[in-house]
């Protein structure tokens, strides 16, 4: 079997379960579709931190690699994509196939990145990168629209696949049984969440006093430390988990009746396991995911920046009531969405193989 040399731009060393699994699943998906690959990872966050760009390495990239992959994750954020090449025009110098794999836009609440103004004539690095791509796989409809506006031939190059982690972290069963009434994912220090940690602690306190049938699922070592401290402080005997791989993520989320989550990948793992969830949304990507599931996404979302201004007990009652009332419909919608995303993923992988094989 031919072994392809693949340059993979990703976030492999983040203390963030979503980023870690996302880039691992890209490798697994390519291997599962019959492509023998040797991956050469470039940590995009490291490039940014070191202010080291790849402009001077383009000739080497074209000579040494068979194709280039970017993703999965929020790689279309200006805070990431802008740090691949110092000169955005250099995206057009990539001569090997370039694939964006399950990527998305990012804009923390109250900190917009103004994707809506981007058009095909923009000099923004995001636009130049998408236009240079052979194929683009995106994780939500907001990202799809951003890419479609800058790609004249988007019908041939653009695929709404969702994040590829969805297809590996699901339990594969219609009804695995219910072991916990609520899965919880609340980070106190992730991005803008740190600004609202006091309010988030109030959320947790109310939930811990509401039920002992909670599974607190952490996505980083820091989250696990904080969760353990809070549970000890409130003297509650609830399960606190920090899954680290595909199997343990599947086991953590399956069998939960409902979920309240903050991180986007916590919601994606709920989606994979048909667990209806509510969002403490801190980023447009959270809203974008819920918009693909519910006709009225606001029924299941509390925007994190509103927490200091609302009656938190009332807000929680509203979220939980809406989730319990609509659980069957939300599960049905999740099932339909996963099926559609999977079919798009099949088309995307077929097109990718045709480009490189």
Short mmCIF file of C-alpha atoms in Angstrom, two decimals:
data_model
loop_
_atom_site.label_atom_id
_atom_site.label_comp_id
_atom_site.label_asym_id
_atom_site.label_seq_id
_atom_site.Cartn_x
_atom_site.Cartn_y
_atom_site.Cartn_z
CA UNK A 1 0.00 0.00 0.00
CA UNK A 2 1.25 3.46 -0.91
CA UNK A 3 1.98 5.58 2.14
CA UNK A 4 0.93 9.19 1.72
CA UNK A 5 2.95 11.91 3.41
CA UNK A 6 0.40 14.24 5.01
CA UNK A 7 1.04 17.65 6.51
CA UNK A 8 -1.60 18.04 9.21
CA UNK A 9 -2.18 21.49 10.71
CA UNK A 10 -4.10 21.01 13.95
CA UNK A 11 -4.09 21.57 17.73
CA UNK A 12 -2.67 18.30 19.05
CA UNK A 13 -1.33 19.52 22.39
CA UNK A 14 -4.22 21.55 23.79
CA UNK A 15 -5.54 20.64 27.22
CA UNK A 16 -8.93 20.27 25.59
CA UNK A 17 -10.56 16.93 24.89
CA UNK A 18 -12.43 18.24 21.85
CA UNK A 19 -9.28 19.41 20.08
CA UNK A 20 -7.40 16.23 20.94
CA UNK A 21 -10.09 13.86 19.69
CA UNK A 22 -10.86 15.98 16.64
CA UNK A 23 -7.36 15.71 15.22
CA UNK A 24 -7.09 12.00 16.17
CA UNK A 25 -10.35 11.25 14.38
CA UNK A 26 -9.06 12.91 11.20
CA UNK A 27 -6.21 10.40 11.18
CA UNK A 28 -8.61 7.53 11.87
CA UNK A 29 -11.05 8.59 9.17
CA UNK A 30 -8.35 8.71 6.49
CA UNK A 31 -6.97 5.34 7.56
CA UNK A 32 -10.47 3.79 7.74
CA UNK A 33 -11.10 4.88 4.15
CA UNK A 34 -8.06 2.99 2.90
CA UNK A 35 -5.46 5.74 2.79
CA UNK A 36 -2.18 4.67 4.32
CA UNK A 37 -0.80 7.89 5.74
CA UNK A 38 2.20 9.13 7.63
CA UNK A 39 1.13 12.29 9.43
CA UNK A 40 3.45 15.21 10.09
CA UNK A 41 1.69 17.45 12.58
CA UNK A 42 2.10 21.20 12.79
CA UNK A 43 0.71 22.71 15.99
CA UNK A 44 -1.06 25.86 14.83
CA UNK A 45 -1.21 27.29 18.34
CA UNK A 46 2.55 26.82 18.60
CA UNK A 47 3.01 28.71 15.32
CA UNK A 48 0.99 31.58 16.72
CA UNK A 49 2.77 31.61 20.07
CA UNK A 50 6.19 31.59 18.47
CA UNK A 51 5.17 34.01 15.70
CA UNK A 52 6.57 31.51 13.23
CA UNK A 53 4.89 31.36 9.84
CA UNK A 54 5.19 28.80 7.03
CA UNK A 55 5.82 31.23 4.15
CA UNK A 56 9.45 30.16 3.72
CA UNK A 57 8.51 26.46 3.77
CA UNK A 58 6.07 26.38 0.86
CA UNK A 59 8.53 24.88 -1.62
CA UNK A 60 9.45 22.16 0.88
CA UNK A 61 5.76 21.46 1.58
CA UNK A 62 5.00 21.09 -2.13
CA UNK A 63 7.98 18.76 -2.62
CA UNK A 64 7.75 16.56 0.48
CA UNK A 65 4.03 16.05 1.03
CA UNK A 66 1.27 14.39 -0.98
CA UNK A 67 -1.49 16.49 0.53
CA UNK A 68 -2.27 18.89 3.36
CA UNK A 69 -5.06 18.68 5.95
CA UNK A 70 -6.31 21.44 8.24
CA UNK A 71 -8.64 20.51 11.10
CA UNK A 72 -10.77 19.44 12.65
CA UNK A 73 -11.94 22.23 14.94
CA UNK A 74 -12.26 25.99 14.87
CA UNK A 75 -9.46 26.53 12.38
CA UNK A 76 -11.32 29.26 10.50
CA UNK A 77 -11.01 31.63 13.44
CA UNK A 78 -8.80 34.63 12.56
CA UNK A 79 -6.97 33.84 15.78
CA UNK A 80 -5.76 30.63 14.13
CA UNK A 81 -5.96 30.71 10.33
CA UNK A 82 -4.19 34.10 10.21
CA UNK A 83 -1.04 32.50 11.64
CA UNK A 84 -0.30 29.92 8.95
CA UNK A 85 1.13 32.38 6.39
CA UNK A 86 2.26 35.91 7.06
CA UNK A 87 1.29 36.81 3.47
CA UNK A 88 -2.26 35.59 2.76
CA UNK A 89 -1.39 35.49 -0.95
CA UNK A 90 0.88 32.52 -0.26
CA UNK A 91 -2.13 30.23 0.16
CA UNK A 92 -2.33 30.16 -3.65
CA UNK A 93 1.23 28.79 -3.84
CA UNK A 94 0.20 25.45 -2.30
CA UNK A 95 0.32 23.05 -5.25
CA UNK A 96 -0.64 19.84 -3.45
CA UNK A 97 -4.27 19.03 -2.56
CA UNK A 98 -5.43 21.02 0.48
CA UNK A 99 -8.36 19.80 2.56
CA UNK A 100 -10.22 21.57 5.36
CA UNK A 101 -11.60 18.76 7.50
CA UNK A 102 -14.59 19.41 9.77
CA UNK A 103 -13.67 23.04 10.44
CA UNK A 104 -15.72 25.90 11.83
CA UNK A 105 -15.87 29.58 12.60
CA UNK A 106 -15.37 30.92 16.12
CA UNK A 107 -16.52 34.15 17.73
CA UNK A 108 -16.80 34.34 21.50
CA UNK A 109 -19.98 36.05 22.64
CA UNK A 110 -19.63 39.86 22.55
CA UNK A 111 -16.34 39.46 20.59
CA UNK A 112 -17.43 39.17 16.92
CA UNK A 113 -15.08 38.25 14.10
CA UNK A 114 -17.36 39.79 11.42
CA UNK A 115 -17.56 36.78 9.09
CA UNK A 116 -20.76 38.19 7.60
CA UNK A 117 -18.90 40.91 5.70
CA UNK A 118 -16.51 38.54 3.94
CA UNK A 119 -16.91 38.11 0.18
CA UNK A 120 -14.92 36.52 -2.66
CA UNK A 121 -12.84 39.69 -3.24
CA UNK A 122 -11.70 39.99 0.38
CA UNK A 123 -7.97 39.81 1.17
CA UNK A 124 -8.66 38.18 4.55
CA UNK A 125 -6.51 35.09 5.23
CA UNK A 126 -9.69 33.07 5.82
CA UNK A 127 -10.92 33.86 2.31
CA UNK A 128 -7.57 33.16 0.64
CA UNK A 129 -7.25 29.87 2.53
CA UNK A 130 -10.72 28.64 1.56
CA UNK A 131 -10.20 29.64 -2.07
CA UNK A 132 -6.95 27.65 -2.18
CA UNK A 133 -8.60 24.50 -0.81
CA UNK A 134 -9.35 21.48 -2.95
CA UNK A 135 -12.25 20.50 -0.67
CA UNK A 136 -13.83 22.09 2.40
CA UNK A 137 -15.71 20.12 5.05
CA UNK A 138 -17.48 22.29 7.65
CA UNK A 139 -19.21 21.57 10.93
CA UNK A 140 -22.28 23.85 10.90
CA UNK A 141 -24.52 25.99 8.70
CA UNK A 142 -23.02 29.33 9.77
CA UNK A 143 -19.61 28.11 8.63
CA UNK A 144 -21.16 26.69 5.46
CA UNK A 145 -22.62 30.09 4.59
CA UNK A 146 -19.33 31.86 5.29
CA UNK A 147 -17.49 29.47 2.97
CA UNK A 148 -20.22 29.44 0.31
CA UNK A 149 -20.07 33.22 -0.05
CA UNK A 150 -16.36 33.16 -0.92
CA UNK A 151 -16.31 29.99 -3.06
CA UNK A 152 -17.98 30.52 -6.47
CA UNK A 153 -17.87 26.74 -7.07
CA UNK A 154 -18.99 25.77 -3.59
CA UNK A 155 -21.39 23.14 -4.96
CA UNK A 156 -18.36 21.05 -5.96
CA UNK A 157 -15.99 21.86 -3.09
CA UNK A 158 -18.07 22.47 0.04
CA UNK A 159 -19.57 19.79 2.29
CA UNK A 160 -21.65 20.12 5.48
CA UNK A 161 -20.28 17.09 7.33
CA UNK A 162 -20.32 18.21 10.95
CA UNK A 163 -17.31 17.47 13.12
CA UNK A 164 -15.98 13.98 12.33
CA UNK A 165 -15.92 13.13 16.05
CA UNK A 166 -19.70 12.61 15.79
CA UNK A 167 -19.24 9.44 13.76
CA UNK A 168 -16.83 7.81 16.23
CA UNK A 169 -18.10 8.77 19.68
CA UNK A 170 -21.71 7.57 19.33
CA UNK A 171 -22.86 4.47 21.19
CA UNK A 172 -24.45 2.88 18.13
CA UNK A 173 -27.63 1.94 20.00
CA UNK A 174 -31.06 3.48 19.79
CA UNK A 175 -31.68 3.11 23.54
CA UNK A 176 -28.74 2.12 25.77
CA UNK A 177 -30.80 2.71 28.91
CA UNK A 178 -30.66 5.63 31.31
CA UNK A 179 -28.04 5.59 34.05
CA UNK A 180 -27.97 9.31 34.95
CA UNK A 181 -30.65 11.95 34.74
CA UNK A 182 -28.20 14.72 33.79
CA UNK A 183 -24.77 15.04 32.19
CA UNK A 184 -23.01 18.28 33.08
CA UNK A 185 -20.13 20.07 31.36
CA UNK A 186 -19.24 23.45 32.83
CA UNK A 187 -15.69 24.85 32.61
CA UNK A 188 -14.86 27.81 34.81
CA UNK A 189 -11.76 28.97 32.93
CA UNK A 190 -12.33 28.26 29.23
CA UNK A 191 -12.13 31.40 27.10
CA UNK A 192 -14.72 34.00 28.07
CA UNK A 193 -16.18 31.57 30.63
CA UNK A 194 -13.58 32.79 33.12
CA UNK A 195 -15.33 36.18 33.19
CA UNK A 196 -18.51 34.51 34.44
CA UNK A 197 -17.07 31.89 36.79
CA UNK A 198 -19.03 33.20 39.81
CA UNK A 199 -22.31 32.88 37.95
CA UNK A 200 -21.36 29.44 36.63
CA UNK A 201 -20.63 28.34 40.18
CA UNK A 202 -24.15 29.43 41.13
CA UNK A 203 -25.47 27.28 38.28
CA UNK A 204 -23.55 24.27 39.55
CA UNK A 205 -24.65 24.84 43.17
CA UNK A 206 -28.31 24.87 42.16
CA UNK A 207 -27.92 21.75 40.04
CA UNK A 208 -26.05 19.84 42.74
CA UNK A 209 -28.83 20.63 45.19
CA UNK A 210 -31.45 19.66 42.61
CA UNK A 211 -30.37 16.07 42.03
CA UNK A 212 -27.62 13.60 42.91
CA UNK A 213 -28.08 11.78 39.60
CA UNK A 214 -25.52 13.96 37.83
CA UNK A 215 -22.51 12.91 35.83
CA UNK A 216 -20.03 15.80 35.62
CA UNK A 217 -17.96 15.28 32.48
CA UNK A 218 -14.75 17.32 32.23
CA UNK A 219 -12.84 18.05 29.04
CA UNK A 220 -9.48 19.09 30.49
CA UNK A 221 -7.29 18.41 33.50
CA UNK A 222 -8.03 21.90 34.82
CA UNK A 223 -11.77 21.28 34.57
CA UNK A 224 -11.36 18.02 36.48
CA UNK A 225 -9.47 19.76 39.27
CA UNK A 226 -12.13 22.46 39.55
CA UNK A 227 -14.99 19.95 39.46
CA UNK A 228 -13.43 17.83 42.21
CA UNK A 229 -12.99 20.93 44.37
CA UNK A 230 -16.60 22.03 43.90
CA UNK A 231 -18.04 18.58 44.60
CA UNK A 232 -15.96 18.34 47.75
CA UNK A 233 -17.02 21.84 48.81
CA UNK A 234 -20.70 20.94 48.50
CA UNK A 235 -20.16 17.48 50.00
CA UNK A 236 -21.86 15.74 47.10
CA UNK A 237 -21.20 12.18 45.99
CA UNK A 238 -21.59 12.57 42.24
CA UNK A 239 -19.53 11.06 39.46
CA UNK A 240 -16.80 13.32 38.04
CA UNK A 241 -15.18 12.01 34.87
CA UNK A 242 -12.37 13.11 32.59
CA UNK A 243 -12.57 10.82 29.52
CA UNK A 244 -9.45 10.75 27.39
CA UNK A 245 -10.25 8.67 24.30
CA UNK A 246 -13.06 7.72 21.93
CA UNK A 247 -14.29 4.75 23.94
CA UNK A 248 -14.32 6.56 27.28
CA UNK A 249 -16.11 9.56 25.75
CA UNK A 250 -18.77 7.23 24.36
CA UNK A 251 -19.21 5.56 27.74
CA UNK A 252 -19.33 8.93 29.54
CA UNK A 253 -22.18 10.40 27.49
CA UNK A 254 -24.28 7.36 26.63
CA UNK A 255 -27.11 6.59 28.98
CA UNK A 256 -27.65 10.17 30.13
CA UNK A 257 -31.26 11.34 29.96
CA UNK A 258 -30.43 15.02 29.41
CA UNK A 259 -27.36 17.28 29.45
CA UNK A 260 -26.42 20.86 30.22
CA UNK A 261 -23.15 21.78 28.53
CA UNK A 262 -20.89 24.70 27.69
CA UNK A 263 -18.18 23.37 25.40
CA UNK A 264 -19.16 22.69 21.80
CA UNK A 265 -17.66 19.21 21.78
CA UNK A 266 -19.65 18.26 24.85
CA UNK A 267 -22.73 19.06 22.77
CA UNK A 268 -21.32 17.13 19.80
CA UNK A 269 -20.80 14.07 21.99
CA UNK A 270 -24.39 14.45 23.19
CA UNK A 271 -25.51 14.64 19.57
CA UNK A 272 -23.55 11.49 18.74
CA UNK A 273 -25.34 9.64 21.55
CA UNK A 274 -28.80 11.19 21.00
CA UNK A 275 -28.80 12.98 24.36
CA UNK A 276 -30.96 16.14 24.34
CA UNK A 277 -28.89 19.03 25.66
CA UNK A 278 -29.13 22.63 26.69
CA UNK A 279 -26.34 25.12 26.11
CA UNK A 280 -24.64 27.70 28.25
CA UNK A 281 -23.48 29.30 25.02
CA UNK A 282 -20.22 31.24 25.05
CA UNK A 283 -19.56 31.27 21.29
CA UNK A 284 -21.43 31.49 17.99
CA UNK A 285 -20.44 27.87 17.28
CA UNK A 286 -22.69 26.79 20.17
CA UNK A 287 -25.68 28.61 18.72
CA UNK A 288 -24.83 27.29 15.24
CA UNK A 289 -25.02 23.69 16.41
CA UNK A 290 -28.33 24.16 18.22
CA UNK A 291 -29.76 25.92 15.15
CA UNK A 292 -29.30 22.68 13.19
CA UNK A 293 -31.28 20.71 15.78
CA UNK A 294 -34.15 22.93 16.93
CA UNK A 295 -36.64 25.20 15.18
CA UNK A 296 -36.51 27.50 18.21
CA UNK A 297 -32.91 27.14 19.47
CA UNK A 298 -33.40 29.85 22.07
CA UNK A 299 -35.59 27.45 24.06
CA UNK A 300 -32.48 25.44 24.92
CA UNK A 301 -29.81 28.16 25.19
CA UNK A 302 -28.67 30.53 27.90
CA UNK A 303 -26.03 32.95 26.63
CA UNK A 304 -23.28 33.02 29.19
CA UNK A 305 -22.87 36.80 29.22
CA UNK A 306 -26.46 37.13 30.44
CA UNK A 307 -25.91 35.06 33.59
CA UNK A 308 -25.09 38.01 35.89
CA UNK A 309 -28.32 39.72 34.77
CA UNK A 310 -30.86 36.90 35.04
CA UNK A 311 -32.53 34.92 37.78
CA UNK A 312 -30.34 31.84 37.52
CA UNK A 313 -32.79 29.53 39.27
CA UNK A 314 -35.53 30.61 36.90
CA UNK A 315 -33.28 30.24 33.88
CA UNK A 316 -32.35 26.68 34.90
CA UNK A 317 -35.98 25.78 35.49
CA UNK A 318 -36.80 27.04 32.00
CA UNK A 319 -33.99 25.09 30.32
CA UNK A 320 -34.75 21.84 32.13
CA UNK A 321 -38.51 22.16 31.58
CA UNK A 322 -38.02 22.76 27.85
CA UNK A 323 -35.60 19.85 27.53
CA UNK A 324 -37.89 17.44 29.38
CA UNK A 325 -40.93 18.63 27.43
CA UNK A 326 -39.24 18.29 24.03
CA UNK A 327 -36.84 15.40 24.67
CA UNK A 328 -38.48 12.99 22.23
CA UNK A 329 -38.58 15.57 19.43
CA UNK A 330 -35.00 16.64 20.07
CA UNK A 331 -33.82 13.04 19.90
CA UNK A 332 -35.67 12.56 16.63
CA UNK A 333 -34.08 15.73 15.24
CA UNK A 334 -30.63 14.65 16.40
CA UNK A 335 -31.09 11.28 14.70
CA UNK A 336 -32.06 12.94 11.39
CA UNK A 337 -29.18 15.43 11.60
CA UNK A 338 -26.56 12.75 12.29
CA UNK A 339 -27.86 10.74 9.36
CA UNK A 340 -27.62 13.74 7.04
CA UNK A 341 -24.14 14.74 8.23
CA UNK A 342 -22.93 11.17 7.82
CA UNK A 343 -24.15 11.06 4.21
CA UNK A 344 -22.31 14.33 3.48
CA UNK A 345 -19.20 12.91 5.15
CA UNK A 346 -19.34 9.88 2.84
CA UNK A 347 -19.48 12.17 -0.21
CA UNK A 348 -16.64 14.29 1.17
CA UNK A 349 -14.38 11.29 1.78
CA UNK A 350 -15.13 9.88 -1.68
CA UNK A 351 -14.19 13.22 -3.26
CA UNK A 352 -11.03 13.42 -1.14
CA UNK A 353 -9.88 9.97 -2.17
CA UNK A 354 -10.45 10.83 -5.82
CA UNK A 355 -8.25 13.91 -5.39
CA UNK A 356 -5.28 12.04 -3.90
CA UNK A 357 -5.48 8.44 -5.13
#
